[in-house]
PDB file of C-alpha atoms in Angstrom:
ATOM      1  CA  MET A   1     155.200  -9.928-148.330  1.00 42.00           C
ATOM      2  CA  GLU A   2     157.015  -7.121-150.087  1.00 53.00           C
ATOM      3  CA  ALA A   3     158.795  -7.883-153.341  1.00 53.00           C
ATOM      4  CA  LYS A   4     162.532  -7.280-153.435  1.00 58.00           C
ATOM      5  CA  LYS A   5     163.369  -4.101-155.239  1.00 83.00           C
ATOM      6  CA  GLY A   6     166.248  -4.000-157.626  1.00 90.00           C
ATOM      7  CA  TYR A   7     167.129  -5.871-160.781  1.00 94.00           C
ATOM      8  CA  LYS A   8     166.991  -9.652-160.755  1.00 96.00           C
ATOM      9  CA  ALA A   9     168.500 -12.618-162.528  1.00 96.00           C
ATOM     10  CA  ASN A  10     167.884 -16.311-161.898  1.00 97.00           C
ATOM     11  CA  ILE A  11     169.809 -19.338-163.099  1.00 97.00           C
ATOM     12  CA  ARG A  12     168.327 -22.731-162.397  1.00 97.00           C
ATOM     13  CA  HIS A  13     169.388 -26.381-162.571  1.00 97.00           C
ATOM     14  CA  LEU A  14     173.154 -25.907-162.410  1.00 97.00           C
ATOM     15  CA  LEU A  15     175.011 -29.180-161.999  1.00 97.00           C
ATOM     16  CA  ILE A  16     177.092 -28.160-158.988  1.00 97.00           C
ATOM     17  CA  ALA A  17     176.450 -28.793-155.307  1.00 97.00           C
ATOM     18  CA  PRO A  18     174.959 -25.823-153.427  1.00 97.00           C
ATOM     19  CA  THR A  19     177.554 -26.094-150.653  1.00 97.00           C
ATOM     20  CA  LYS A  20     180.397 -25.622-153.148  1.00 96.00           C
ATOM     21  CA  LEU A  21     178.609 -22.662-154.707  1.00 97.00           C
ATOM     22  CA  ARG A  22     177.839 -21.010-151.343  1.00 97.00           C
ATOM     23  CA  ARG A  23     181.550 -20.920-150.435  1.00 97.00           C
ATOM     24  CA  VAL A  24     182.208 -18.726-153.462  1.00 97.00           C
ATOM     25  CA  ALA A  25     179.014 -16.682-153.006  1.00 97.00           C
ATOM     26  CA  ASN A  26     179.989 -15.685-149.454  1.00 97.00           C
ATOM     27  CA  VAL A  27     183.084 -13.941-150.822  1.00 96.00           C
ATOM     28  CA  VAL A  28     181.156 -11.514-153.069  1.00 96.00           C
ATOM     29  CA  ARG A  29     177.932 -10.974-151.143  1.00 95.00           C
ATOM     30  CA  ASN A  30     177.073  -7.237-150.546  1.00 94.00           C
ATOM     31  CA  LYS A  31     180.048  -6.015-152.576  1.00 95.00           C
ATOM     32  CA  PRO A  32     180.006  -3.442-155.411  1.00 96.00           C
ATOM     33  CA  TYR A  33     179.480  -4.965-158.861  1.00 96.00           C
ATOM     34  CA  VAL A  34     182.900  -4.034-160.287  1.00 95.00           C
ATOM     35  CA  GLU A  35     184.751  -5.365-157.241  1.00 96.00           C
ATOM     36  CA  ALA A  36     182.724  -8.600-157.197  1.00 96.00           C
ATOM     37  CA  MET A  37     183.448  -9.291-160.868  1.00 96.00           C
ATOM     38  CA  ALA A  38     187.183  -8.707-160.315  1.00 97.00           C
ATOM     39  CA  ILE A  39     187.182 -11.143-157.389  1.00 97.00           C
ATOM     40  CA  LEU A  40     185.242 -13.819-159.291  1.00 97.00           C
ATOM     41  CA  GLU A  41     187.546 -13.640-162.319  1.00 96.00           C
ATOM     42  CA  SER A  42     190.545 -14.426-160.117  1.00 96.00           C
ATOM     43  CA  LEU A  43     188.972 -17.409-158.302  1.00 96.00           C
ATOM     44  CA  PRO A  44     189.747 -20.891-159.697  1.00 96.00           C
ATOM     45  CA  GLN A  45     186.526 -22.622-158.563  1.00 96.00           C
ATOM     46  CA  LYS A  46     183.899 -23.844-161.013  1.00 95.00           C
ATOM     47  CA  GLY A  47     181.215 -21.981-159.066  1.00 96.00           C
ATOM     48  CA  ALA A  48     182.933 -18.658-159.761  1.00 97.00           C
ATOM     49  CA  ARG A  49     182.095 -19.021-163.477  1.00 97.00           C
ATOM     50  CA  PHE A  50     178.425 -19.648-162.731  1.00 97.00           C
ATOM     51  CA  LEU A  51     178.215 -16.704-160.325  1.00 97.00           C
ATOM     52  CA  THR A  52     179.961 -14.446-162.831  1.00 97.00           C
ATOM     53  CA  LYS A  53     177.296 -15.224-165.422  1.00 97.00           C
ATOM     54  CA  ALA A  54     174.435 -14.690-162.958  1.00 97.00           C
ATOM     55  CA  ILE A  55     175.735 -11.376-161.610  1.00 97.00           C
ATOM     56  CA  HIS A  56     176.589 -10.132-165.088  1.00 97.00           C
ATOM     57  CA  SER A  57     173.049 -11.001-166.235  1.00 97.00           C
ATOM     58  CA  ALA A  58     171.485  -9.083-163.332  1.00 96.00           C
ATOM     59  CA  ALA A  59     173.685  -6.058-164.062  1.00 96.00           C
ATOM     60  CA  ALA A  60     172.757  -6.218-167.760  1.00 95.00           C
ATOM     61  CA  ASN A  61     169.073  -6.270-166.783  1.00 95.00           C
ATOM     62  CA  ALA A  62     169.657  -3.179-164.637  1.00 94.00           C
ATOM     63  CA  LEU A  63     171.467  -1.282-167.387  1.00 93.00           C
ATOM     64  CA  VAL A  64     168.783  -2.082-169.982  1.00 94.00           C
ATOM     65  CA  GLN A  65     165.856  -1.155-167.728  1.00 93.00           C
ATOM     66  CA  ASN A  66     167.424   2.061-166.419  1.00 90.00           C
ATOM     67  CA  LYS A  67     169.548   3.885-168.993  1.00 90.00           C
ATOM     68  CA  GLN A  68     170.841   6.377-166.400  1.00 90.00           C
ATOM     69  CA  LEU A  69     172.693   3.694-164.435  1.00 89.00           C
ATOM     70  CA  ASP A  70     176.378   2.927-164.734  1.00 90.00           C
ATOM     71  CA  GLU A  71     178.251  -0.240-163.679  1.00 90.00           C
ATOM     72  CA  GLU A  72     180.013   1.594-160.853  1.00 92.00           C
ATOM     73  CA  MET A  73     176.624   2.517-159.338  1.00 91.00           C
ATOM     74  CA  LEU A  74     175.566  -1.114-158.756  1.00 94.00           C
ATOM     75  CA  TYR A  75     176.091  -3.445-155.815  1.00 95.00           C
ATOM     76  CA  ILE A  76     174.937  -6.991-155.024  1.00 96.00           C
ATOM     77  CA  LYS A  77     171.913  -6.533-152.796  1.00 95.00           C
ATOM     78  CA  ASP A  78     170.844 -10.170-152.459  1.00 95.00           C
ATOM     79  CA  LEU A  79     172.565 -13.394-153.511  1.00 96.00           C
ATOM     80  CA  GLN A  80     170.863 -16.688-152.736  1.00 97.00           C
ATOM     81  CA  ILE A  81     172.028 -20.192-153.516  1.00 97.00           C
ATOM     82  CA  ASN A  82     169.212 -22.724-153.201  1.00 97.00           C
ATOM     83  CA  GLU A  83     169.161 -26.461-153.674  1.00 97.00           C
ATOM     84  CA  GLY A  84     167.584 -27.842-156.822  1.00 97.00           C
ATOM     85  CA  PRO A  85     166.547 -31.373-157.702  1.00 97.00           C
ATOM     86  CA  ARG A  86     168.968 -34.268-157.396  1.00 97.00           C
ATOM     87  CA  LEU A  87     169.953 -36.699-160.102  1.00 96.00           C
ATOM     88  CA  ARG A  88     170.105 -40.196-158.672  1.00 96.00           C
ATOM     89  CA  ARG A  89     172.456 -42.659-160.343  1.00 96.00           C
ATOM     90  CA  LEU A  90     173.247 -46.253-159.458  1.00 96.00           C
ATOM     91  CA  TRP A  91     176.784 -47.066-158.468  1.00 95.00           C
ATOM     92  CA  ALA A  92     177.834 -50.713-158.776  1.00 96.00           C
ATOM     93  CA  ARG A  93     179.484 -52.162-155.670  1.00 96.00           C
ATOM     94  CA  ALA A  94     180.970 -55.506-154.700  1.00 96.00           C
ATOM     95  CA  ARG A  95     178.928 -58.747-154.515  1.00 96.00           C
ATOM     96  CA  GLY A  96     176.186 -57.456-156.797  1.00 95.00           C
ATOM     97  CA  ARG A  97     175.158 -54.633-154.531  1.00 96.00           C
ATOM     98  CA  ARG A  98     174.686 -50.992-155.348  1.00 96.00           C
ATOM     99  CA  ASP A  99     174.863 -47.518-153.888  1.00 96.00           C
ATOM    100  CA  ILE A 100     172.996 -44.420-154.974  1.00 96.00           C
ATOM    101  CA  LEU A 101     175.136 -41.572-156.268  1.00 95.00           C
ATOM    102  CA  GLN A 102     173.335 -38.262-155.893  1.00 96.00           C
ATOM    103  CA  LYS A 103     174.349 -35.424-158.182  1.00 96.00           C
ATOM    104  CA  ARG A 104     173.109 -32.214-156.604  1.00 97.00           C
ATOM    105  CA  MET A 105     171.839 -29.203-158.532  1.00 98.00           C
ATOM    106  CA  SER A 106     171.691 -25.538-157.539  1.00 97.00           C
ATOM    107  CA  HIS A 107     169.578 -22.475-158.238  1.00 98.00           C
ATOM    108  CA  ILE A 108     171.135 -18.988-158.157  1.00 97.00           C
ATOM    109  CA  SER A 109     169.062 -15.870-157.482  1.00 97.00           C
ATOM    110  CA  VAL A 110     170.780 -12.466-157.715  1.00 97.00           C
ATOM    111  CA  VAL A 111     169.411  -8.975-157.035  1.00 96.00           C
ATOM    112  CA  VAL A 112     171.531  -5.912-157.807  1.00 96.00           C
ATOM    113  CA  ASP A 113     170.573  -2.359-156.889  1.00 94.00           C
ATOM    114  CA  GLU A 114     171.949   1.171-156.922  1.00 92.00           C
ATOM    115  CA  ILE A 115     174.537   2.139-154.340  1.00 86.00           C
ATOM    116  CA  ALA A 116     172.615   5.379-153.657  1.00 76.00           C
ATOM    117  CA  GLN A 117     169.699   3.294-152.321  1.00 64.00           C
ATOM    118  CA  ARG A 118     171.920   1.101-150.145  1.00 61.00           C
ATOM    119  CA  GLY A 119     171.053   2.858-146.889  1.00 57.00           C
ATOM    120  CA  LYS A 120     167.281   2.542-147.375  1.00 56.00           C
TER     121      LYS A 120
END
């Protein structure tokens, strides 16, 4: 298995459902970094804030590791939203019964790379 090339950032255990986060992630997948950040800043969803932090972190990793890069040279190569653990809480119901309320968590994995290497 070949490792993904590029510059990575991971954020784990976010208290937001993966399905809600994937809706926002589909909007910015495979877009240039500058365009993706502009789109995410205009979206009202909670997941847009989390994705902004993750993509910004991956771009910062790229700029620190390779001093010759510029923000305009980056694009989002890979963006994965995976399911994390679930918090299970009891929810009181009528007649002394209960339901289980599951609070879902997400993991974000972002890889950014240079636009010049996009065709490879």
